[in-house]
CSV table of C-alpha atoms in Angstrom, one decimal:
chain,number,residue,atom,x,y,z
A,1476,MET,CA,-0.1,0.0,0.0
A,1477,ARG,CA,2.7,2.4,0.8
A,1478,GLY,CA,4.7,1.5,-1.9
A,1479,ALA,CA,1.7,2.1,-4.3
A,1480,LYS,CA,1.2,5.7,-3.0
A,1481,LYS,CA,5.0,6.3,-3.3
A,1482,ARG,CA,5.2,5.2,-7.0
A,1483,ARG,CA,1.8,7.2,-7.7
A,1484,LEU,CA,3.5,10.4,-6.1
A,1485,TYR,CA,6.6,10.1,-8.2
A,1486,LEU,CA,4.7,9.4,-11.3
A,1487,VAL,CA,2.7,12.5,-10.7
A,1488,LEU,CA,5.8,14.4,-10.4
A,1489,ALA,CA,7.7,13.2,-13.2
A,1490,ILE,CA,4.7,13.8,-15.6
A,1491,GLY,CA,4.4,17.2,-13.9
A,1492,LEU,CA,7.8,18.0,-14.7
A,1493,CYS,CA,7.8,16.7,-18.2
A,1494,LEU,CA,4.6,18.6,-18.9
A,1495,SER,CA,5.8,21.9,-17.7
A,1496,ALA,CA,9.1,21.4,-19.7
A,1497,ALA,CA,6.9,20.8,-22.7
A,1498,VAL,CA,4.9,23.8,-22.2
A,1499,GLY,CA,7.7,26.1,-21.2
A,1500,LEU,CA,9.6,25.1,-24.2
A,1501,SER,CA,6.8,25.6,-26.7
A,1502,LEU,CA,5.7,29.1,-25.0
A,1503,ALA,CA,9.5,30.1,-25.7
A,1504,ALA,CA,9.4,28.8,-29.2
A,1505,PHE,CA,6.1,30.7,-29.9
A,1506,SER,CA,6.7,33.8,-27.8
A,1507,SER,CA,6.7,36.2,-31.0
A,1508,THR,CA,3.4,35.1,-31.9
A,1509,LEU,CA,2.0,35.5,-28.4
A,1510,THR,CA,3.1,38.9,-28.4
A,1511,PHE,CA,0.3,41.2,-28.7
A,1512,PHE,CA,2.0,44.3,-30.6
A,1513,LEU,CA,5.3,44.9,-32.1
A,1514,SER,CA,7.5,47.8,-30.6
A,1515,PRO,CA,8.6,50.9,-33.1
A,1516,ARG,CA,11.9,49.1,-33.1
A,1517,ALA,CA,10.7,45.9,-34.4
A,1518,VAL,CA,8.9,47.5,-37.0
A,1519,VAL,CA,12.0,49.7,-38.0
A,1520,ALA,CA,13.9,46.7,-37.8
A,1521,LYS,CA,11.5,44.3,-39.9
A,1522,HIS,CA,10.1,46.7,-42.3
A,1523,PRO,CA,6.7,45.1,-42.6
A,1524,ALA,CA,5.3,45.1,-46.2
A,1525,PRO,CA,2.8,47.9,-46.9
A,1526,GLY,CA,-0.7,46.8,-46.6
A,1527,MET,CA,0.2,43.8,-44.2
A,1528,ASN,CA,-1.9,44.1,-41.0
A,1529,PHE,CA,-0.2,44.0,-37.5
A,1530,ARG,CA,-0.5,45.7,-34.2
A,1531,LEU,CA,2.0,48.6,-33.2
A,1532,GLY,CA,2.6,49.4,-29.5
A,1533,GLY,CA,4.4,52.1,-27.7
A,1534,ILE,CA,4.0,55.6,-26.2
A,1535,VAL,CA,2.7,58.7,-28.1
A,1536,GLN,CA,5.7,60.9,-28.6
A,1537,VAL,CA,5.4,64.0,-26.7
A,1538,GLY,CA,4.9,67.3,-29.2
A,1539,THR,CA,3.9,65.2,-32.0
A,1540,VAL,CA,0.2,65.2,-32.1
A,1541,LYS,CA,-1.6,67.0,-34.7
A,1542,THR,CA,-5.3,67.1,-35.5
A,1543,VAL,CA,-6.8,68.2,-38.4
A,1544,ILE,CA,-10.8,68.2,-38.7
A,1545,ASN,CA,-12.2,67.3,-42.0
A,1546,ALA,CA,-15.8,67.5,-42.4
A,1547,GLY,CA,-16.5,66.6,-38.9
A,1548,THR,CA,-14.2,63.6,-38.5
A,1549,PRO,CA,-10.9,64.4,-37.0
A,1550,THR,CA,-7.6,62.9,-38.5
A,1551,THR,CA,-4.8,62.5,-36.0
A,1552,SER,CA,-1.1,62.4,-36.8
A,1553,PHE,CA,1.5,61.2,-34.3
A,1554,ARG,CA,4.5,59.3,-33.6
A,1555,VAL,CA,4.9,56.3,-31.6
A,1556,THR,CA,8.2,55.5,-29.5
A,1557,ASP,CA,9.7,53.1,-27.7
A,1558,GLY,CA,12.6,55.2,-26.7
A,1559,GLN,CA,14.9,53.8,-29.4
A,1560,ALA,CA,12.9,54.3,-32.5
A,1561,SER,CA,9.8,56.0,-33.6
A,1562,VAL,CA,7.0,55.4,-36.3
A,1563,PRO,CA,4.5,58.0,-37.5
A,1564,VAL,CA,1.0,57.1,-37.4
A,1565,VAL,CA,-2.3,58.5,-39.0
A,1566,TYR,CA,-6.0,57.8,-37.6
A,1567,THR,CA,-9.2,59.1,-38.8
A,1568,GLY,CA,-11.8,58.9,-36.1
A,1569,LEU,CA,-12.5,59.4,-32.4
A,1570,LEU,CA,-9.7,58.5,-30.1
A,1571,PRO,CA,-10.1,56.8,-26.6
A,1572,ASP,CA,-10.7,58.8,-23.7
A,1573,LEU,CA,-7.2,58.0,-22.3
A,1574,PHE,CA,-5.3,59.0,-25.4
A,1575,ARG,CA,-2.8,61.9,-24.6
A,1576,GLU,CA,1.0,62.7,-25.1
A,1577,GLY,CA,3.0,60.1,-23.2
A,1578,GLN,CA,0.1,57.7,-22.9
A,1579,GLY,CA,0.8,54.0,-24.0
A,1580,ILE,CA,-1.1,52.9,-27.1
A,1581,VAL,CA,-1.7,50.0,-29.3
A,1582,ALA,CA,-2.7,50.8,-33.1
A,1583,ILE,CA,-4.1,48.2,-35.3
A,1584,GLY,CA,-3.3,48.9,-39.2
A,1585,ALA,CA,-0.8,48.5,-41.7
A,1586,MET,CA,2.1,50.6,-43.1
A,1587,ASN,CA,0.8,53.0,-46.1
A,1588,ALA,CA,2.7,53.9,-49.5
A,1589,SER,CA,4.3,56.9,-47.7
A,1590,GLY,CA,5.7,55.0,-45.0
A,1591,GLN,CA,3.3,56.0,-42.3
A,1592,PHE,CA,1.4,53.6,-40.0
A,1593,ALA,CA,-2.4,53.9,-41.3
A,1594,ALA,CA,-4.4,52.8,-37.9
A,1595,ASP,CA,-7.8,51.3,-38.5
A,1596,GLU,CA,-8.0,51.2,-34.4
A,1597,VAL,CA,-6.5,52.9,-31.6
A,1598,LEU,CA,-6.7,51.0,-28.2
A,1599,ALA,CA,-5.1,52.7,-24.9
A,1600,LYS,CA,-2.8,51.0,-22.8
A,1601,HIS,CA,-2.8,52.3,-19.4
A,1602,GLY,CA,-0.5,52.1,-16.7
A,1603,SER,CA,-0.9,49.9,-13.4
A,1604,THR,CA,-0.3,52.9,-11.3
A,1605,TYR,CA,-3.5,54.2,-9.2
A,1606,MET,CA,-3.5,57.2,-7.3
A,1607,PRO,CA,-6.0,60.0,-6.7
A,1608,LYS,CA,-6.0,63.0,-8.9
A,1609,ASP,CA,-4.5,65.4,-6.1
A,1610,VAL,CA,-1.6,62.9,-5.5
A,1611,GLU,CA,-0.7,63.0,-8.9
A,1612,GLU,CA,-1.0,66.7,-9.1
A,1613,SER,CA,1.2,67.3,-5.9
A,1614,LEU,CA,3.9,64.9,-7.5
A,1615,LYS,CA,3.7,66.9,-10.6
A,1616,ASN,CA,4.1,70.4,-8.9
A,1617,ALA,CA,6.9,69.0,-7.0
A,1618,GLY,CA,8.6,68.0,-10.1
A,1619,LYS,CA,9.0,64.4,-9.0
A,1620,TRP,CA,6.8,62.9,-12.1
A,1621,ASN,CA,5.5,64.2,-15.2
A,1622,PRO,CA,3.0,61.5,-16.6
A,1623,ALA,CA,4.1,62.5,-20.3
A,1624,PHE,CA,7.6,61.2,-19.6
A,1625,GLY,CA,7.5,58.0,-18.4
A,1626,PRO,CA,6.2,56.0,-15.5
A,1627,ALA,CA,5.5,56.9,-12.0
A,1628,PRO,CA,8.6,57.2,-9.5
A,1629,ALA,CA,9.2,54.2,-7.2
A,1630,ALA,CA,6.0,53.1,-5.6
A,1631,ASP,CA,7.1,53.8,-1.7
A,1632,THR,CA,7.9,57.6,-2.3
A,1633,TRP,CA,4.4,58.3,-2.8
A,1634,ASN,CA,1.7,55.6,-1.9
A,1635,THR,CA,1.4,56.5,1.5
A,1636,MET,CA,2.4,60.4,0.8
A,1637,LYS,CA,0.2,62.7,2.9
A,1638,VAL,CA,-1.6,65.1,0.7
A,1639,LYS,CA,-4.5,67.5,1.3
A,1640,GLY,CA,-7.9,66.5,0.6
A,1641,SER,CA,-7.1,63.1,-0.8
A,1642,GLY,CA,-9.0,61.3,2.3
A,1643,SER,CA,-10.8,57.9,2.0
Y,24,MET,CA,-23.8,-20.7,13.1
Y,25,ASN,CA,-24.7,-19.2,9.7
Y,26,GLU,CA,-26.2,-16.2,11.8
Y,27,ASN,CA,-22.9,-15.4,13.0
Y,28,VAL,CA,-21.0,-15.5,9.6
Y,29,MET,CA,-23.5,-13.1,8.5
Y,30,MET,CA,-23.0,-10.9,11.3
Y,31,ALA,CA,-19.4,-10.8,11.1
Y,32,ALA,CA,-19.7,-9.9,7.3
Y,33,ARG,CA,-22.1,-7.2,8.1
Y,34,MET,CA,-19.7,-5.9,10.8
Y,35,SER,CA,-16.8,-5.8,8.6
Y,36,LYS,CA,-18.8,-3.9,5.9
Y,37,THR,CA,-20.0,-1.3,8.5
Y,38,GLY,CA,-16.3,-0.9,9.5
Y,39,ALA,CA,-15.4,-0.6,5.9
Y,40,TRP,CA,-18.1,2.2,5.8
Y,41,LEU,CA,-17.0,3.8,8.9
Y,42,HIS,CA,-13.5,4.0,7.7
Y,43,TYR,CA,-14.7,5.5,4.4
Y,44,PHE,CA,-16.6,8.4,6.1
Y,45,ALA,CA,-14.4,8.9,8.8
Y,46,ASN,CA,-12.7,11.8,7.8
Y,47,PRO,CA,-15.6,13.5,6.0
Y,48,GLY,CA,-17.3,13.0,8.9
Y,49,ARG,CA,-14.7,14.7,10.9
Y,50,PHE,CA,-14.7,17.5,8.5
Y,51,LEU,CA,-18.4,17.9,8.8
Y,52,ARG,CA,-18.1,17.9,12.8
Y,53,PHE,CA,-15.6,20.6,12.9
Y,54,VAL,CA,-16.6,22.7,9.9
Y,55,ARG,CA,-20.4,23.1,10.6
Y,56,PRO,CA,-20.5,25.1,13.8
Y,57,ALA,CA,-18.1,27.5,12.0
Y,58,LEU,CA,-20.2,28.0,8.8
Y,59,PRO,CA,-22.9,30.7,10.3
Y,60,TRP,CA,-20.1,32.6,11.7
Y,61,ALA,CA,-18.1,32.4,8.3
Y,62,ALA,CA,-21.0,33.4,6.4
Y,63,ALA,CA,-21.7,36.5,8.4
Y,64,ILE,CA,-18.3,37.7,8.2
Y,65,SER,CA,-17.9,37.1,4.7
Y,66,PHE,CA,-21.3,38.8,4.0
Y,67,ALA,CA,-20.2,42.2,6.2
Y,68,LEU,CA,-16.8,42.1,4.7
Y,69,THR,CA,-18.0,41.8,1.0
Y,70,VAL,CA,-20.8,44.5,1.7
Y,71,ALA,CA,-18.0,46.8,3.3
Y,72,GLY,CA,-15.5,46.0,0.3
Y,73,ILE,CA,-18.2,46.7,-2.5
Y,74,VAL,CA,-19.8,49.8,-1.0
Y,75,TRP,CA,-16.2,51.2,-0.3
Y,76,GLY,CA,-14.9,50.6,-3.6
Y,77,TYR,CA,-18.3,51.8,-5.3
Y,78,ALA,CA,-18.8,55.0,-3.4
Y,79,PHE,CA,-16.0,56.0,-1.1
Y,80,ALA,CA,-12.7,55.2,-2.9
Y,81,PRO,CA,-11.1,58.2,-4.7
Y,82,ALA,CA,-11.4,58.2,-8.5
Y,83,ASP,CA,-8.1,57.6,-10.2
Y,84,TRP,CA,-5.9,60.5,-11.7
Y,85,GLN,CA,-6.0,58.6,-15.1
Y,86,GLN,CA,-8.9,56.5,-15.2
Y,87,GLY,CA,-11.2,58.5,-13.1
Y,88,ASP,CA,-14.2,56.5,-11.8
Y,89,ALA,CA,-13.8,53.7,-13.9
Y,90,ALA,CA,-11.2,52.4,-11.8
Y,91,ARG,CA,-13.5,51.5,-9.5
Y,92,ILE,CA,-14.1,48.4,-11.4
Y,93,MET,CA,-10.9,47.3,-9.8
Y,94,TYR,CA,-12.3,46.6,-6.4
Y,95,VAL,CA,-14.6,43.7,-7.9
Y,96,HIS,CA,-12.2,42.8,-11.1
Y,97,VAL,CA,-8.9,42.0,-9.1
Y,98,PRO,CA,-10.4,40.2,-6.2
Y,99,ALA,CA,-12.4,37.9,-8.5
Y,100,ALA,CA,-9.3,37.3,-10.5
Y,101,TRP,CA,-7.4,36.4,-7.6
Y,102,VAL,CA,-9.8,33.9,-6.3
Y,103,ALA,CA,-10.3,32.5,-9.5
Y,104,MET,CA,-6.7,31.6,-9.7
Y,105,SER,CA,-6.3,30.6,-6.1
Y,106,GLY,CA,-9.4,28.5,-6.5
Y,107,TYR,CA,-7.8,26.7,-9.4
Y,108,ALA,CA,-4.6,26.2,-7.5
Y,109,MET,CA,-6.8,24.6,-4.7
Y,110,LEU,CA,-8.6,22.5,-7.2
Y,111,ALA,CA,-4.9,21.1,-8.4
Y,112,GLY,CA,-4.1,20.7,-5.1
Y,113,VAL,CA,-6.9,18.7,-3.9
Y,114,SER,CA,-6.6,16.5,-7.3
Y,115,PHE,CA,-3.0,15.9,-6.3
Y,116,PHE,CA,-4.2,14.2,-3.0
Y,117,SER,CA,-6.8,12.4,-4.5
Y,118,ILE,CA,-4.3,11.0,-7.2
Y,119,VAL,CA,-1.5,10.0,-4.9
Y,120,TRP,CA,-3.5,9.2,-1.6
Y,121,ARG,CA,-7.0,8.6,-2.8
Y,122,HIS,CA,-8.4,10.7,-0.2
Y,123,PRO,CA,-12.3,10.9,-0.5
Y,124,LEU,CA,-12.5,14.3,1.1
Y,125,ALA,CA,-10.3,15.6,-1.8
Y,126,ASP,CA,-12.7,14.2,-4.4
Y,127,LEU,CA,-15.7,16.0,-2.6
Y,128,ALA,CA,-13.6,19.2,-2.5
Y,129,ALA,CA,-12.7,19.1,-6.1
Y,130,GLU,CA,-16.5,18.5,-7.0
Y,131,GLU,CA,-17.4,21.5,-5.0
Y,132,ILE,CA,-14.4,24.0,-5.8
Y,133,GLY,CA,-15.1,23.8,-9.6
Y,134,PRO,CA,-18.7,25.6,-10.1
Y,135,VAL,CA,-17.8,28.4,-7.6
Y,136,GLY,CA,-14.4,29.0,-9.3
Y,137,ALA,CA,-15.8,29.0,-12.5
Y,138,GLY,CA,-18.4,31.7,-11.3
Y,139,PHE,CA,-15.5,33.8,-9.9
Y,140,THR,CA,-13.9,33.5,-13.4
Y,141,PHE,CA,-16.9,34.5,-15.2
Y,142,VAL,CA,-17.2,37.6,-12.9
Y,143,CYS,CA,-13.6,38.5,-13.7
Y,144,LEU,CA,-14.0,38.1,-17.5
Y,145,VAL,CA,-17.3,40.3,-17.5
Y,146,SER,CA,-16.0,43.1,-15.3
Y,147,GLY,CA,-12.9,43.0,-17.2
Y,148,ALA,CA,-14.8,43.6,-20.5
Y,149,LEU,CA,-16.8,46.2,-19.0
Y,150,TRP,CA,-13.4,47.8,-17.9
Y,151,GLY,CA,-11.8,47.5,-21.1
Y,152,LYS,CA,-14.6,49.1,-23.2
Y,153,PRO,CA,-14.2,52.7,-21.9
Y,154,MET,CA,-10.7,52.7,-21.2
Y,155,TRP,CA,-8.9,50.7,-23.8
Y,156,GLY,CA,-11.6,51.0,-26.4
Y,157,ALA,CA,-12.3,47.5,-26.7
Y,158,TYR,CA,-14.4,44.8,-25.0
Y,159,TRP,CA,-12.2,41.9,-25.8
Y,160,VAL,CA,-8.7,41.7,-27.3
Y,161,TRP,CA,-6.8,38.6,-27.8
Y,162,ASP,CA,-3.7,39.4,-25.8
Y,163,ALA,CA,-1.8,36.7,-23.5
Y,164,ARG,CA,-3.5,37.8,-20.4
Y,165,LEU,CA,-7.1,37.8,-21.5
Y,166,THR,CA,-6.7,34.5,-23.5
Y,167,SER,CA,-5.1,32.7,-20.4
Y,168,VAL,CA,-8.0,33.6,-18.3
Y,169,LEU,CA,-10.5,32.5,-21.0
Y,170,VAL,CA,-8.4,29.2,-21.1
Y,171,LEU,CA,-8.8,29.0,-17.3
Y,172,PHE,CA,-12.7,29.6,-17.5
Y,173,PHE,CA,-12.8,26.7,-20.3
Y,174,LEU,CA,-10.6,24.4,-17.7
Y,175,TYR,CA,-12.8,25.1,-15.0
Y,176,LEU,CA,-16.1,24.3,-17.2
Y,177,GLY,CA,-14.1,21.0,-18.5
Y,178,HIS,CA,-13.4,20.0,-14.9
Y,179,ILE,CA,-17.3,20.3,-14.0
Y,180,ALA,CA,-18.3,18.5,-17.1
Y,181,LEU,CA,-15.7,15.7,-16.4
Y,182,ILE,CA,-16.2,14.9,-12.9
Y,183,ARG,CA,-19.8,14.3,-13.5
Y,184,ALA,CA,-19.5,12.6,-16.8
Y,185,PHE,CA,-18.9,9.0,-15.5
Y,186,ASP,CA,-21.3,6.4,-14.3
Y,187,ASN,CA,-18.7,5.3,-11.8
Y,188,PRO,CA,-17.8,8.4,-9.9
Y,189,ALA,CA,-14.4,7.1,-9.1
Y,190,HIS,CA,-13.4,7.2,-12.9
Y,191,GLY,CA,-14.8,10.7,-13.0
Y,192,HIS,CA,-12.8,11.9,-10.0
Y,193,ARG,CA,-9.6,10.0,-11.6
Y,194,ALA,CA,-10.1,11.7,-14.8
Y,195,ALA,CA,-11.1,15.3,-13.6
Y,196,ALA,CA,-7.9,15.3,-11.1
Y,197,ILE,CA,-5.7,14.7,-14.2
Y,198,LEU,CA,-7.3,17.5,-16.0
Y,199,ALA,CA,-7.1,20.0,-13.0
Y,200,MET,CA,-3.5,19.1,-12.3
Y,201,VAL,CA,-2.4,19.4,-15.9
Y,202,GLY,CA,-4.3,22.7,-16.3
Y,203,ALA,CA,-2.5,24.1,-13.5
Y,204,ILE,CA,0.2,24.8,-15.8
Y,205,ASN,CA,-2.0,27.7,-17.1
Y,206,LEU,CA,-1.8,29.4,-13.6
Y,207,PRO,CA,2.0,30.9,-13.9
Y,208,ILE,CA,1.2,31.7,-17.5
Y,209,ILE,CA,-1.7,34.1,-16.3
Y,210,VAL,CA,0.5,35.5,-13.9
Y,211,PHE,CA,3.6,36.3,-15.8
Y,212,SER,CA,1.9,36.7,-19.1
Y,213,VAL,CA,2.2,40.6,-18.6
Y,214,GLN,CA,5.8,40.2,-18.1
Y,215,TRP,CA,6.9,37.9,-20.7
Y,216,TRP,CA,4.9,39.2,-23.6
Y,217,ASN,CA,3.8,42.4,-24.7
Y,218,THR,CA,0.2,42.6,-23.7
Y,219,LEU,CA,-2.6,45.3,-24.0
Y,220,HIS,CA,-3.4,44.5,-20.1
Y,221,GLN,CA,-1.5,46.5,-17.7
Y,222,GLY,CA,1.3,44.9,-15.6
Y,223,ASN,CA,0.8,43.9,-12.0
Y,224,THR,CA,0.0,46.4,-9.7
Y,225,ILE,CA,0.5,44.5,-6.3
Y,226,SER,CA,3.8,43.1,-5.5
Y,227,PHE,CA,5.1,41.2,-2.9
Y,228,THR,CA,8.8,42.1,-3.5
Y,229,GLY,CA,8.4,45.9,-4.3
Y,230,GLY,CA,6.3,48.5,-2.9
Y,231,SER,CA,2.6,48.4,-4.6
Y,232,LYS,CA,2.0,51.0,-7.2
Y,233,ILE,CA,-1.4,52.1,-5.7
Y,234,TYR,CA,-2.3,55.0,-3.0
Y,235,ILE,CA,-3.1,53.8,0.0
Y,236,THR,CA,-6.8,55.1,0.1
Y,237,MET,CA,-7.5,52.9,-2.9
Y,238,LEU,CA,-5.4,49.9,-1.4
Y,239,TYR,CA,-7.5,49.5,1.7
Y,240,PRO,CA,-10.8,48.9,-0.2
Y,241,LEU,CA,-8.9,46.6,-2.7
Y,242,LEU,CA,-7.6,44.6,0.4
Y,243,ILE,CA,-10.8,44.2,2.0
Y,244,SER,CA,-12.5,43.1,-1.0
Y,245,THR,CA,-9.9,40.5,-1.5
Y,246,VAL,CA,-10.2,39.2,1.9
Y,247,ALA,CA,-13.9,39.2,1.6
Y,248,PHE,CA,-13.8,37.2,-1.9
Y,249,TYR,CA,-11.5,34.7,-0.5
Y,250,LEU,CA,-13.5,34.2,2.6
Y,251,SER,CA,-16.7,34.0,0.7
Y,252,PHE,CA,-15.1,31.7,-1.7
Y,253,LEU,CA,-14.0,29.2,1.3
Y,254,THR,CA,-17.3,29.3,3.0
Y,255,LEU,CA,-19.3,28.8,-0.2
Y,256,VAL,CA,-17.2,25.7,-0.9
Y,257,CYS,CA,-17.1,24.2,2.8
Y,258,ALA,CA,-20.8,24.8,3.1
Y,259,ARG,CA,-21.3,23.0,-0.3
Y,260,MET,CA,-19.1,20.2,0.8
Y,261,CYS,CA,-20.8,19.7,3.9
Y,262,ALA,CA,-24.2,19.7,2.0
Y,263,ALA,CA,-22.6,16.9,-0.3
Y,264,ILE,CA,-21.5,14.7,2.8
Y,265,MET,CA,-24.9,15.0,4.3
Y,266,GLU,CA,-26.5,14.2,1.0
Y,267,ARG,CA,-24.3,11.2,0.4
Y,268,ARG,CA,-25.1,10.0,4.2
Y,269,THR,CA,-28.6,10.5,3.3
Y,270,ARG,CA,-28.4,8.1,0.3
Y,271,THR,CA,-26.7,5.5,2.2
Y,272,LEU,CA,-29.0,5.5,5.0
Y,273,LEU,CA,-31.8,5.4,2.7
Y,274,VAL,CA,-30.3,2.5,0.8
Y,275,ALA,CA,-29.5,0.5,4.1
Y,276,ALA,CA,-33.1,1.1,5.4
Y,277,ALA,CA,-34.3,-0.4,1.7
Y,278,GLU,CA,-32.1,-3.3,2.1
Y,279,ARG,CA,-33.3,-4.0,5.6
Y,280,GLU,CA,-36.7,-4.0,4.5
Y,281,SER,CA,-36.4,-6.3,1.4
V,300,MET,CA,-20.2,59.4,-12.5
V,301,LYS,CA,-18.6,58.9,-15.9
V,302,PHE,CA,-18.7,55.6,-17.4
V,303,ALA,CA,-21.9,54.7,-15.1
V,304,VAL,CA,-23.1,51.9,-17.3
V,305,PHE,CA,-19.9,50.1,-17.1
V,306,ILE,CA,-19.2,50.6,-13.4
V,307,ASN,CA,-22.8,49.8,-12.4
V,308,GLY,CA,-22.8,46.5,-15.0
V,309,SER,CA,-19.4,45.2,-13.2
V,310,TYR,CA,-20.8,45.6,-9.8
V,311,GLY,CA,-24.0,44.5,-10.8
V,312,VAL,CA,-22.7,41.2,-12.2
V,313,THR,CA,-20.6,40.6,-9.3
V,314,VAL,CA,-23.4,41.3,-6.8
V,315,ALA,CA,-25.9,39.2,-8.7
V,316,PHE,CA,-23.3,36.4,-8.9
V,317,LEU,CA,-22.3,36.6,-5.0
V,318,LEU,CA,-26.2,36.5,-4.2
V,319,GLY,CA,-27.1,34.0,-6.6
V,320,VAL,CA,-24.3,31.4,-5.6
V,321,GLY,CA,-24.9,32.4,-1.8
V,322,TRP,CA,-28.7,31.5,-2.0
V,323,LEU,CA,-28.3,28.2,-4.0
V,324,THR,CA,-25.6,27.2,-1.6
V,325,PHE,CA,-27.6,28.0,1.3
V,326,ALA,CA,-30.7,26.4,-0.1
V,327,ARG,CA,-29.0,23.1,-0.9
V,328,TYR,CA,-27.3,23.1,2.5
V,329,ARG,CA,-30.5,23.6,4.2
V,330,ARG,CA,-32.4,21.0,2.0
V,331,ALA,CA,-29.5,18.3,2.9
V,332,VAL,CA,-30.0,19.3,6.8
V,333,ARG,CA,-33.6,18.5,6.7
V,334,ARG,CA,-33.7,15.4,4.5
V,335,LEU,CA,-30.6,13.8,6.6
V,336,ARG,CA,-32.9,14.6,9.9
V,337,ALA,CA,-35.8,13.1,8.3
V,338,VAL,CA,-33.9,9.9,7.3
V,339,GLU,CA,-32.2,9.8,10.7
V,340,THR,CA,-35.2,10.3,12.8
V,341,ARG,CA,-37.3,7.8,11.1
C-alpha cells in the first residue's frame, strides 16, 4: 500500500515536470506570436510590407500630436516611440478617452505607401499605477513626475504620501 | 452459526463504511459549527469592500471612476486563480492518496471557481471598453484567463461524466493538475509578452503602485472574496457529505426492508 | 459619475453572482440538513 502511493507520487511529479518543460519550451518557441503588438524598434528593423496588417504598440511621443478636422471627422497624426525608434501614425476617427501625449497605445493597421502606419483602430494601454488626482498633481507640482515622460517614480515614495484633500 | 457469519460480514462492511466516512465525518463535525460565523463575516466584509470601492474610494488620476471596477475585477481574478490552485492541490491528494474528502472538495470547488472567473471576465470586458476602447482583445493575459474559464467548465463536466464516480474523479483530477500549468502563464503573461493588459500593480517584492486610500478597499474586497469562496466551498462540501449520508441510510433501510 | 453604465454593470454582475451562488448554496445546505434529519429520525 505504501509502495503504491509512493509510486503514484513519483509518477505524478515526473509527469508534471515533463509537462511543464514541454509547455515552457513551446511558449518560448512561440513567444513572437504570443506578443500582442510590435514595438517601433521591431517595426523599423523588420520593415513590414505595406498593406500587411499588424499591431503597433508604444508611447505617444510628446509634441507630435496634430489633429486636422475634415468634415466633422478628426484625422490625427502622431509618432509612436519606445525610446529607441519611432514610427509615424495616422488615424481618422475618435480616439479613446485616455489618449494623450506620453500615453501607451496599441494601434491596429498597416503601413501605407508613404511610410506611415495607417491605423484602423487605436487602443489605449494604461499603466498599472493607481492614485487620486490630487496625489498626481502634487507629484507633478513637486517636479517628481510628469506623466508625459515615463512611468511614476518608485511606489514607496508616494503610495502613503500625505496630501491635503485625498481622504478615503 | 450461519447467522454469526452474516453478522461478522455486516460488521466488517460497517467497519469499511465507517473507515470511508471517517474523514468527511470529522470535516462535517469541525466545519459545520463555523459555517454561520464564516458566512456572516464574509457577508459583512463583502458589503464593506463593495460599498467602499463603489462609493467612497477616490477616483483615479488617469481612469477616473472607471478604476472602481478594480475593486471587483482584481479580487475575482485572484480568487479564480487561487481556487484553481486549490483544485489542483486537492486533485494531487486525490490521485496520490485517494482521499475521499479531496474528491468531494474537487467536485465543489469547480462551479464556484468558474463563477468567480466569469465575474472576472465580464467585469474586465466592461472595464476594457471605456478605457482601452475594446471589450475584448486576444492578448496573452485575457486569453489565458479565458483558458482558465474553459478548464473550470471542462472539469465540472468531466467529474460528473462517468457512471462510476471514481472514474470521474480520477479523470477530472488529471485535467485539473495538467491545467495548473496555466496559472503561472496567467500571472507572468504581462511580464513575458507585450500585452494590452497592464502589468501587476500589487507585488510582494517591491512597493505596490497604488495609493493607500485605494489599497484599503482593494484589500478588504480581496479578503472578503477569499472568505466567501472558502465559505461557499465548505458549505457545499458539508451539504454533499450530508446528501451522501442520507443516500446511504436510505439504501441501508431499503435493504433491511427487502 | 462618468462611465456609470460600465461601473454599474461590473458591480451588478458581481453582486448578482455573489447573491445567486450564496442563495443556491444556502438552499442546498438547508435541504441537505432537513433530509438527513428526516431519514435519521425515521
